[in-house]
Amino acid sequence: MADDLDEEASAGTAAAADAMAAQISEKLFADDGLARPAPDKPVVSDIARGLDRTLVLGGGGEYYVAWYCGFLHGLYEQKVNLDIAEMVVGTSAGAYAGSTLTSGHFKHLLHVFDFFGEFPRLFAKLAPVTSPNLAKLPPPQTTVDDAIRALARSDMEQPPNLGNMQLAPPAVNLLSDPMNVDFRPYLARILALVRRNWLSVIPSSARLGNRGMVTVQFIVDRSGQVPKLVIETPSGSEALDRAAVAGISASVPFPPLPAEFKGSEIRLQFAFKYNIK
């Protein structure tokens, strides 16, 4: 008896839900002329009757939305007239793309795409992030590489007798924004310090021909201290890596950063080569 009452209540609830759904559907779709029953065999839709050109766009989720944006943009760039389609049919992503085409909004998106395609270049002109306003600096008379070669030629900076070992001066790169400050004199001083200390700890394995290159990155704060140092690219030999790090560590503290530099720190990269030309 109780089971029968439960079944009747469930049936009543389902019927009420169906009636509500039908009422909502009638209000939403009854007058738009788009609702069509699914045929059990191919038929000619009265919507498409008499039309010559129909653009059909398939679905594919958000990835296909992005793909359609690029694809349709390319078609417009090639002067393909998509307006000749008398009807556009789409599902999922195709429905989104089709609605932007038929509403005319896609042509507005073309201008947006074109603008943001140029935006990085335009923004770089307004607010450069690497070497801003370098045009205000006088043309450099020497480069950091020139300073390195000059140090290598200096008598007081000549390395001790290393036999047949091939040892080039370390290469230094400033990875931070110089903020319109000429860092060449400062980098030359740091290079001289590191080179001198590095040469004093060259391992015997390098003197015997062990080869490799170590790349080290580190931060120099305003006072010349080094709060962080990492081996970016190891040489494969622990002895060569230790010598490179020791050459930097023994040089700390470095000279304070240039007074005209307003930043709090700089990031440097040193490359140490052992028996590599």
PDB file of C-alpha atoms in Angstrom:
ATOM      1  CA  MET A   1       0.000   0.000   0.000  1.00  0.00           C
ATOM      2  CA  ALA A   2       2.793   2.380   0.977  1.00  0.00           C
ATOM      3  CA  ASP A   3       4.739   1.476  -2.166  1.00  0.00           C
ATOM      4  CA  ASP A   4       1.730   2.315  -4.332  1.00  0.00           C
ATOM      5  CA  LEU A   5       1.405   5.716  -2.680  1.00  0.00           C
ATOM      6  CA  ASP A   6       5.108   6.406  -3.244  1.00  0.00           C
ATOM      7  CA  GLU A   7       4.828   5.502  -6.940  1.00  0.00           C
ATOM      8  CA  GLU A   8       1.786   7.776  -7.361  1.00  0.00           C
ATOM      9  CA  ALA A   9       3.613  10.647  -5.650  1.00  0.00           C
ATOM     10  CA  SER A  10       6.677  10.161  -7.861  1.00  0.00           C
ATOM     11  CA  ALA A  11       4.535  10.039 -10.982  1.00  0.00           C
ATOM     12  CA  GLY A  12       2.778  13.216  -9.930  1.00  0.00           C
ATOM     13  CA  THR A  13       6.084  14.993  -9.330  1.00  0.00           C
ATOM     14  CA  ALA A  14       7.459  13.912 -12.701  1.00  0.00           C
ATOM     15  CA  ALA A  15       4.289  15.034 -14.476  1.00  0.00           C
ATOM     16  CA  ALA A  16       4.480  18.422 -12.779  1.00  0.00           C
ATOM     17  CA  ALA A  17       8.137  18.803 -13.799  1.00  0.00           C
ATOM     18  CA  ASP A  18       7.320  17.875 -17.403  1.00  0.00           C
ATOM     19  CA  ALA A  19       4.489  20.378 -17.465  1.00  0.00           C
ATOM     20  CA  MET A  20       6.730  23.111 -16.109  1.00  0.00           C
ATOM     21  CA  ALA A  21       9.464  22.300 -18.681  1.00  0.00           C
ATOM     22  CA  ALA A  22       6.923  22.385 -21.503  1.00  0.00           C
ATOM     23  CA  GLN A  23       5.594  25.722 -20.295  1.00  0.00           C
ATOM     24  CA  ILE A  24       9.086  27.225 -20.114  1.00  0.00           C
ATOM     25  CA  SER A  25      10.020  25.848 -23.539  1.00  0.00           C
ATOM     26  CA  GLU A  26       6.877  27.289 -25.053  1.00  0.00           C
ATOM     27  CA  LYS A  27       7.640  30.730 -23.682  1.00  0.00           C
ATOM     28  CA  LEU A  28      11.295  30.609 -24.786  1.00  0.00           C
ATOM     29  CA  PHE A  29      11.132  28.942 -28.170  1.00  0.00           C
ATOM     30  CA  ALA A  30       7.582  28.841 -29.455  1.00  0.00           C
ATOM     31  CA  ASP A  31       7.826  32.003 -31.533  1.00  0.00           C
ATOM     32  CA  ASP A  32      11.426  32.044 -32.753  1.00  0.00           C
ATOM     33  CA  GLY A  33      10.846  29.584 -35.586  1.00  0.00           C
ATOM     34  CA  LEU A  34      14.076  27.737 -34.890  1.00  0.00           C
ATOM     35  CA  ALA A  35      12.838  24.690 -33.013  1.00  0.00           C
ATOM     36  CA  ARG A  36      12.567  21.696 -35.326  1.00  0.00           C
ATOM     37  CA  PRO A  37      11.792  18.073 -34.546  1.00  0.00           C
ATOM     38  CA  ALA A  38      14.635  15.666 -35.310  1.00  0.00           C
ATOM     39  CA  PRO A  39      13.665  13.823 -38.527  1.00  0.00           C
ATOM     40  CA  ASP A  40      14.061  10.080 -38.787  1.00  0.00           C
ATOM     41  CA  LYS A  41      15.318  10.427 -42.380  1.00  0.00           C
ATOM     42  CA  PRO A  42      17.113  13.200 -44.336  1.00  0.00           C
ATOM     43  CA  VAL A  43      14.810  16.039 -45.308  1.00  0.00           C
ATOM     44  CA  VAL A  44      15.274  19.529 -46.710  1.00  0.00           C
ATOM     45  CA  SER A  45      14.837  22.085 -43.945  1.00  0.00           C
ATOM     46  CA  ASP A  46      12.427  24.838 -44.771  1.00  0.00           C
ATOM     47  CA  ILE A  47      14.976  27.239 -43.219  1.00  0.00           C
ATOM     48  CA  ALA A  48      17.556  26.383 -45.901  1.00  0.00           C
ATOM     49  CA  ARG A  49      15.148  26.046 -48.817  1.00  0.00           C
ATOM     50  CA  GLY A  50      16.133  28.382 -51.659  1.00  0.00           C
ATOM     51  CA  LEU A  51      19.567  29.250 -50.217  1.00  0.00           C
ATOM     52  CA  ASP A  52      22.722  28.758 -52.282  1.00  0.00           C
ATOM     53  CA  ARG A  53      25.492  29.311 -49.748  1.00  0.00           C
ATOM     54  CA  THR A  54      25.576  28.087 -46.156  1.00  0.00           C
ATOM     55  CA  LEU A  55      28.578  28.296 -43.808  1.00  0.00           C
ATOM     56  CA  VAL A  56      28.694  25.320 -41.452  1.00  0.00           C
ATOM     57  CA  LEU A  57      30.970  25.548 -38.407  1.00  0.00           C
ATOM     58  CA  GLY A  58      31.603  22.527 -36.229  1.00  0.00           C
ATOM     59  CA  GLY A  59      32.202  22.412 -32.485  1.00  0.00           C
ATOM     60  CA  GLY A  60      35.286  21.786 -30.409  1.00  0.00           C
ATOM     61  CA  GLY A  61      35.078  23.666 -27.146  1.00  0.00           C
ATOM     62  CA  GLU A  62      37.169  26.643 -26.117  1.00  0.00           C
ATOM     63  CA  TYR A  63      40.155  25.452 -28.129  1.00  0.00           C
ATOM     64  CA  TYR A  64      38.133  25.640 -31.307  1.00  0.00           C
ATOM     65  CA  VAL A  65      36.865  29.096 -30.363  1.00  0.00           C
ATOM     66  CA  ALA A  66      40.501  30.233 -30.334  1.00  0.00           C
ATOM     67  CA  TRP A  67      41.156  28.333 -33.571  1.00  0.00           C
ATOM     68  CA  TYR A  68      38.164  29.943 -35.292  1.00  0.00           C
ATOM     69  CA  CYS A  69      39.378  33.390 -34.232  1.00  0.00           C
ATOM     70  CA  GLY A  70      42.717  32.817 -35.930  1.00  0.00           C
ATOM     71  CA  PHE A  71      41.297  30.973 -38.932  1.00  0.00           C
ATOM     72  CA  LEU A  72      38.573  33.483 -39.724  1.00  0.00           C
ATOM     73  CA  HIS A  73      40.989  36.322 -39.160  1.00  0.00           C
ATOM     74  CA  GLY A  74      43.286  34.748 -41.754  1.00  0.00           C
ATOM     75  CA  LEU A  75      40.433  34.421 -44.227  1.00  0.00           C
ATOM     76  CA  TYR A  76      39.590  38.110 -43.874  1.00  0.00           C
ATOM     77  CA  GLU A  77      43.259  39.015 -44.331  1.00  0.00           C
ATOM     78  CA  GLN A  78      43.193  37.056 -47.598  1.00  0.00           C
ATOM     79  CA  LYS A  79      40.163  39.116 -48.691  1.00  0.00           C
ATOM     80  CA  VAL A  80      37.762  36.168 -48.462  1.00  0.00           C
ATOM     81  CA  ASN A  81      34.243  37.593 -48.250  1.00  0.00           C
ATOM     82  CA  LEU A  82      32.439  35.616 -45.562  1.00  0.00           C
ATOM     83  CA  ASP A  83      29.366  37.831 -45.888  1.00  0.00           C
ATOM     84  CA  ILE A  84      28.267  35.936 -48.988  1.00  0.00           C
ATOM     85  CA  ALA A  85      27.033  33.092 -46.751  1.00  0.00           C
ATOM     86  CA  GLU A  86      23.247  33.341 -46.684  1.00  0.00           C
ATOM     87  CA  MET A  87      23.056  31.243 -43.541  1.00  0.00           C
ATOM     88  CA  VAL A  88      25.547  30.246 -40.837  1.00  0.00           C
ATOM     89  CA  VAL A  89      25.041  27.025 -38.903  1.00  0.00           C
ATOM     90  CA  GLY A  90      27.233  26.180 -35.936  1.00  0.00           C
ATOM     91  CA  THR A  91      27.418  23.923 -32.933  1.00  0.00           C
ATOM     92  CA  SER A  92      29.331  24.608 -29.723  1.00  0.00           C
ATOM     93  CA  ALA A  93      32.429  26.627 -30.704  1.00  0.00           C
ATOM     94  CA  GLY A  94      30.988  27.020 -34.188  1.00  0.00           C
ATOM     95  CA  ALA A  95      27.879  28.635 -32.722  1.00  0.00           C
ATOM     96  CA  TYR A  96      30.010  31.221 -30.932  1.00  0.00           C
ATOM     97  CA  ALA A  97      32.041  31.942 -34.049  1.00  0.00           C
ATOM     98  CA  GLY A  98      28.941  32.042 -36.235  1.00  0.00           C
ATOM     99  CA  SER A  99      27.144  34.462 -33.935  1.00  0.00           C
ATOM    100  CA  THR A 100      30.092  36.890 -34.002  1.00  0.00           C
ATOM    101  CA  LEU A 101      30.127  36.703 -37.804  1.00  0.00           C
ATOM    102  CA  THR A 102      26.424  37.275 -38.328  1.00  0.00           C
ATOM    103  CA  SER A 103      26.248  40.042 -35.704  1.00  0.00           C
ATOM    104  CA  GLY A 104      29.177  41.905 -37.236  1.00  0.00           C
ATOM    105  CA  HIS A 105      31.181  41.760 -34.034  1.00  0.00           C
ATOM    106  CA  PHE A 106      33.951  39.685 -35.564  1.00  0.00           C
ATOM    107  CA  LYS A 107      35.080  42.578 -37.744  1.00  0.00           C
ATOM    108  CA  HIS A 108      35.475  44.591 -34.566  1.00  0.00           C
ATOM    109  CA  LEU A 109      37.553  41.728 -33.145  1.00  0.00           C
ATOM    110  CA  LEU A 110      39.834  42.008 -36.185  1.00  0.00           C
ATOM    111  CA  HIS A 111      40.848  45.481 -35.058  1.00  0.00           C
ATOM    112  CA  VAL A 112      41.360  44.183 -31.530  1.00  0.00           C
ATOM    113  CA  PHE A 113      43.587  41.358 -32.816  1.00  0.00           C
ATOM    114  CA  ASP A 114      45.591  43.777 -34.947  1.00  0.00           C
ATOM    115  CA  PHE A 115      46.060  46.163 -32.045  1.00  0.00           C
ATOM    116  CA  PHE A 116      47.176  43.551 -29.540  1.00  0.00           C
ATOM    117  CA  GLY A 117      49.449  42.002 -32.143  1.00  0.00           C
ATOM    118  CA  GLU A 118      51.289  45.329 -32.206  1.00  0.00           C
ATOM    119  CA  PHE A 119      50.843  46.053 -28.504  1.00  0.00           C
ATOM    120  CA  PRO A 120      54.186  44.602 -27.277  1.00  0.00           C
ATOM    121  CA  ARG A 121      56.117  46.735 -29.754  1.00  0.00           C
ATOM    122  CA  LEU A 122      54.097  49.857 -28.919  1.00  0.00           C
ATOM    123  CA  PHE A 123      54.389  49.259 -25.192  1.00  0.00           C
ATOM    124  CA  ALA A 124      58.137  48.719 -25.469  1.00  0.00           C
ATOM    125  CA  LYS A 125      58.436  52.169 -27.015  1.00  0.00           C
ATOM    126  CA  LEU A 126      56.432  53.709 -24.183  1.00  0.00           C
ATOM    127  CA  ALA A 127      58.040  51.803 -21.314  1.00  0.00           C
ATOM    128  CA  PRO A 128      61.150  49.834 -22.299  1.00  0.00           C
ATOM    129  CA  VAL A 129      62.071  47.203 -19.756  1.00  0.00           C
ATOM    130  CA  THR A 130      65.691  46.400 -20.563  1.00  0.00           C
ATOM    131  CA  SER A 131      67.710  49.497 -21.334  1.00  0.00           C
ATOM    132  CA  PRO A 132      65.348  52.493 -21.168  1.00  0.00           C
ATOM    133  CA  ASN A 133      66.301  55.768 -22.822  1.00  0.00           C
ATOM    134  CA  LEU A 134      69.675  54.518 -23.983  1.00  0.00           C
ATOM    135  CA  ALA A 135      69.620  57.250 -26.607  1.00  0.00           C
ATOM    136  CA  LYS A 136      70.401  59.697 -23.787  1.00  0.00           C
ATOM    137  CA  LEU A 137      73.668  57.935 -23.010  1.00  0.00           C
ATOM    138  CA  PRO A 138      76.799  58.977 -24.921  1.00  0.00           C
ATOM    139  CA  PRO A 139      78.079  56.379 -27.399  1.00  0.00           C
ATOM    140  CA  PRO A 140      80.358  53.979 -25.484  1.00  0.00           C
ATOM    141  CA  GLN A 141      84.047  54.274 -26.270  1.00  0.00           C
ATOM    142  CA  THR A 142      84.761  50.786 -24.987  1.00  0.00           C
ATOM    143  CA  THR A 143      82.713  47.707 -24.248  1.00  0.00           C
ATOM    144  CA  VAL A 144      82.852  45.289 -21.348  1.00  0.00           C
ATOM    145  CA  ASP A 145      84.640  42.851 -23.655  1.00  0.00           C
ATOM    146  CA  ASP A 146      87.229  45.538 -24.373  1.00  0.00           C
ATOM    147  CA  ALA A 147      87.753  45.949 -20.651  1.00  0.00           C
ATOM    148  CA  ILE A 148      88.136  42.198 -20.258  1.00  0.00           C
ATOM    149  CA  ARG A 149      90.761  42.038 -22.990  1.00  0.00           C
ATOM    150  CA  ALA A 150      92.578  45.006 -21.475  1.00  0.00           C
ATOM    151  CA  LEU A 151      92.699  43.255 -18.121  1.00  0.00           C
ATOM    152  CA  ALA A 152      93.966  40.098 -19.775  1.00  0.00           C
ATOM    153  CA  ARG A 153      96.824  42.087 -21.354  1.00  0.00           C
ATOM    154  CA  SER A 154      97.720  43.898 -18.133  1.00  0.00           C
ATOM    155  CA  ASP A 155     101.043  42.821 -16.616  1.00  0.00           C
ATOM    156  CA  MET A 156      99.738  42.972 -13.075  1.00  0.00           C
ATOM    157  CA  GLU A 157      96.806  40.762 -13.996  1.00  0.00           C
ATOM    158  CA  GLN A 158      98.762  38.114 -15.861  1.00  0.00           C
ATOM    159  CA  PRO A 159      98.003  34.632 -14.468  1.00  0.00           C
ATOM    160  CA  PRO A 160     100.691  32.623 -12.759  1.00  0.00           C
ATOM    161  CA  ASN A 161     102.572  29.979 -14.677  1.00  0.00           C
ATOM    162  CA  LEU A 162      99.866  27.539 -15.729  1.00  0.00           C
ATOM    163  CA  GLY A 163     101.923  25.522 -18.169  1.00  0.00           C
ATOM    164  CA  ASN A 164     100.022  24.628 -21.330  1.00  0.00           C
ATOM    165  CA  MET A 165      96.657  25.263 -19.724  1.00  0.00           C
ATOM    166  CA  GLN A 166      94.253  27.384 -21.817  1.00  0.00           C
ATOM    167  CA  LEU A 167      92.533  29.847 -19.525  1.00  0.00           C
ATOM    168  CA  ALA A 168      90.483  32.747 -20.893  1.00  0.00           C
ATOM    169  CA  PRO A 169      89.340  35.571 -18.605  1.00  0.00           C
ATOM    170  CA  PRO A 170      85.854  35.046 -17.153  1.00  0.00           C
ATOM    171  CA  ALA A 171      83.005  36.540 -19.159  1.00  0.00           C
ATOM    172  CA  VAL A 172      80.617  38.806 -17.254  1.00  0.00           C
ATOM    173  CA  ASN A 173      77.097  39.873 -18.201  1.00  0.00           C
ATOM    174  CA  LEU A 174      74.809  42.333 -16.448  1.00  0.00           C
ATOM    175  CA  LEU A 175      71.358  40.727 -16.384  1.00  0.00           C
ATOM    176  CA  SER A 176      69.583  43.610 -14.631  1.00  0.00           C
ATOM    177  CA  ASP A 177      68.219  46.861 -15.998  1.00  0.00           C
ATOM    178  CA  PRO A 178      71.079  49.410 -15.799  1.00  0.00           C
ATOM    179  CA  MET A 179      68.597  52.285 -15.414  1.00  0.00           C
ATOM    180  CA  ASN A 180      70.679  54.573 -17.635  1.00  0.00           C
ATOM    181  CA  VAL A 181      73.816  53.997 -15.532  1.00  0.00           C
ATOM    182  CA  ASP A 182      77.112  53.136 -17.234  1.00  0.00           C
ATOM    183  CA  PHE A 183      78.156  49.947 -15.423  1.00  0.00           C
ATOM    184  CA  ARG A 184      81.305  49.321 -17.467  1.00  0.00           C
ATOM    185  CA  PRO A 185      83.771  50.715 -14.900  1.00  0.00           C
ATOM    186  CA  TYR A 186      82.042  48.857 -12.069  1.00  0.00           C
ATOM    187  CA  LEU A 187      81.980  45.549 -13.969  1.00  0.00           C
ATOM    188  CA  ALA A 188      85.646  45.937 -14.855  1.00  0.00           C
ATOM    189  CA  ARG A 189      86.521  46.290 -11.147  1.00  0.00           C
ATOM    190  CA  ILE A 190      84.466  43.223 -10.214  1.00  0.00           C
ATOM    191  CA  LEU A 191      85.970  41.255 -13.070  1.00  0.00           C
ATOM    192  CA  ALA A 192      89.497  42.069 -11.918  1.00  0.00           C
ATOM    193  CA  LEU A 193      88.726  40.931  -8.367  1.00  0.00           C
ATOM    194  CA  VAL A 194      87.067  37.679  -9.407  1.00  0.00           C
ATOM    195  CA  ARG A 195      89.724  36.853 -11.970  1.00  0.00           C
ATOM    196  CA  ARG A 196      92.566  37.342  -9.492  1.00  0.00           C
ATOM    197  CA  ASN A 197      90.942  35.142  -6.842  1.00  0.00           C
ATOM    198  CA  TRP A 198      89.840  32.541  -9.368  1.00  0.00           C
ATOM    199  CA  LEU A 199      93.374  32.133 -10.710  1.00  0.00           C
ATOM    200  CA  SER A 200      94.615  31.475  -7.188  1.00  0.00           C
ATOM    201  CA  VAL A 201      92.342  28.460  -6.753  1.00  0.00           C
ATOM    202  CA  ILE A 202      92.595  26.791 -10.171  1.00  0.00           C
ATOM    203  CA  PRO A 203      92.410  23.042  -9.410  1.00  0.00           C
ATOM    204  CA  SER A 204      95.211  20.696 -10.389  1.00  0.00           C
ATOM    205  CA  SER A 205      92.803  18.740 -12.593  1.00  0.00           C
ATOM    206  CA  ALA A 206      92.479  21.812 -14.836  1.00  0.00           C
ATOM    207  CA  ARG A 207      96.253  22.159 -14.980  1.00  0.00           C
ATOM    208  CA  LEU A 208      96.359  18.551 -16.176  1.00  0.00           C
ATOM    209  CA  GLY A 209      93.932  19.296 -19.007  1.00  0.00           C
ATOM    210  CA  ASN A 210      90.456  18.820 -17.486  1.00  0.00           C
ATOM    211  CA  ARG A 211      88.009  20.821 -19.614  1.00  0.00           C
ATOM    212  CA  GLY A 212      84.696  22.469 -18.862  1.00  0.00           C
ATOM    213  CA  MET A 213      82.712  25.665 -18.517  1.00  0.00           C
ATOM    214  CA  VAL A 214      80.839  26.857 -15.430  1.00  0.00           C
ATOM    215  CA  THR A 215      78.125  29.530 -15.535  1.00  0.00           C
ATOM    216  CA  VAL A 216      77.294  31.227 -12.240  1.00  0.00           C
ATOM    217  CA  GLN A 217      74.598  33.779 -11.466  1.00  0.00           C
ATOM    218  CA  PHE A 218      74.576  35.898  -8.336  1.00  0.00           C
ATOM    219  CA  ILE A 219      73.053  39.018  -6.836  1.00  0.00           C
ATOM    220  CA  VAL A 220      75.065  41.998  -5.609  1.00  0.00           C
ATOM    221  CA  ASP A 221      73.237  44.313  -3.200  1.00  0.00           C
ATOM    222  CA  ARG A 222      73.919  48.014  -2.730  1.00  0.00           C
ATOM    223  CA  SER A 223      76.632  47.415  -0.135  1.00  0.00           C
ATOM    224  CA  GLY A 224      78.502  44.928  -2.360  1.00  0.00           C
ATOM    225  CA  GLN A 225      77.397  41.811  -0.500  1.00  0.00           C
ATOM    226  CA  VAL A 226      76.219  38.679  -2.340  1.00  0.00           C
ATOM    227  CA  PRO A 227      72.992  37.420  -0.722  1.00  0.00           C
ATOM    228  CA  LYS A 228      72.377  34.739  -3.358  1.00  0.00           C
ATOM    229  CA  LEU A 229      74.554  32.686  -5.694  1.00  0.00           C
ATOM    230  CA  VAL A 230      73.632  29.712  -7.885  1.00  0.00           C
ATOM    231  CA  ILE A 231      75.488  27.573 -10.385  1.00  0.00           C
ATOM    232  CA  GLU A 232      73.389  28.034 -13.488  1.00  0.00           C
ATOM    233  CA  THR A 233      75.304  25.577 -15.690  1.00  0.00           C
ATOM    234  CA  PRO A 234      77.727  23.150 -14.023  1.00  0.00           C
ATOM    235  CA  SER A 235      80.842  21.948 -15.824  1.00  0.00           C
ATOM    236  CA  GLY A 236      80.428  18.311 -14.919  1.00  0.00           C
ATOM    237  CA  SER A 237      83.483  18.498 -12.663  1.00  0.00           C
ATOM    238  CA  GLU A 238      82.970  19.357  -9.006  1.00  0.00           C
ATOM    239  CA  ALA A 239      86.511  20.714  -8.709  1.00  0.00           C
ATOM    240  CA  LEU A 240      86.003  23.172 -11.585  1.00  0.00           C
ATOM    241  CA  ASP A 241      82.635  24.277 -10.173  1.00  0.00           C
ATOM    242  CA  ARG A 242      84.111  24.834  -6.696  1.00  0.00           C
ATOM    243  CA  ALA A 243      86.933  26.952  -8.105  1.00  0.00           C
ATOM    244  CA  ALA A 244      84.478  29.204  -9.954  1.00  0.00           C
ATOM    245  CA  VAL A 245      82.342  29.717  -6.847  1.00  0.00           C
ATOM    246  CA  ALA A 246      85.455  30.267  -4.713  1.00  0.00           C
ATOM    247  CA  GLY A 247      86.693  32.959  -7.100  1.00  0.00           C
ATOM    248  CA  ILE A 248      83.477  34.899  -6.516  1.00  0.00           C
ATOM    249  CA  SER A 249      83.144  34.186  -2.786  1.00  0.00           C
ATOM    250  CA  ALA A 250      86.733  35.267  -2.092  1.00  0.00           C
ATOM    251  CA  SER A 251      86.002  38.609  -3.798  1.00  0.00           C
ATOM    252  CA  VAL A 252      83.110  39.508  -1.490  1.00  0.00           C
ATOM    253  CA  PRO A 253      82.384  42.189  -0.494  1.00  0.00           C
ATOM    254  CA  PHE A 254      82.449  43.818  -3.890  1.00  0.00           C
ATOM    255  CA  PRO A 255      82.565  47.603  -4.215  1.00  0.00           C
ATOM    256  CA  PRO A 256      79.201  49.257  -3.445  1.00  0.00           C
ATOM    257  CA  LEU A 257      76.901  49.747  -6.416  1.00  0.00           C
ATOM    258  CA  PRO A 258      77.301  53.051  -8.285  1.00  0.00           C
ATOM    259  CA  ALA A 259      75.692  55.903  -6.355  1.00  0.00           C
ATOM    260  CA  GLU A 260      73.723  57.038  -9.409  1.00  0.00           C
ATOM    261  CA  PHE A 261      72.083  53.607  -9.678  1.00  0.00           C
ATOM    262  CA  LYS A 262      68.712  53.767  -7.913  1.00  0.00           C
ATOM    263  CA  GLY A 263      68.033  50.038  -7.772  1.00  0.00           C
ATOM    264  CA  SER A 264      68.553  47.909  -4.685  1.00  0.00           C
ATOM    265  CA  GLU A 265      70.585  45.162  -6.370  1.00  0.00           C
ATOM    266  CA  ILE A 266      71.916  43.825  -9.665  1.00  0.00           C
ATOM    267  CA  ARG A 267      72.124  40.314 -11.070  1.00  0.00           C
ATOM    268  CA  LEU A 268      75.342  39.207 -12.727  1.00  0.00           C
ATOM    269  CA  GLN A 269      76.326  36.169 -14.754  1.00  0.00           C
ATOM    270  CA  PHE A 270      79.906  34.897 -14.911  1.00  0.00           C
ATOM    271  CA  ALA A 271      81.175  32.205 -17.268  1.00  0.00           C
ATOM    272  CA  PHE A 272      84.437  30.429 -16.387  1.00  0.00           C
ATOM    273  CA  LYS A 273      86.169  28.404 -19.092  1.00  0.00           C
ATOM    274  CA  TYR A 274      88.809  25.771 -18.444  1.00  0.00           C
ATOM    275  CA  ASN A 275      90.901  24.670 -21.423  1.00  0.00           C
ATOM    276  CA  ILE A 276      88.216  25.829 -23.836  1.00  0.00           C
ATOM    277  CA  LYS A 277      89.006  28.372 -26.541  1.00  0.00           C
TER     278      LYS A 277
END
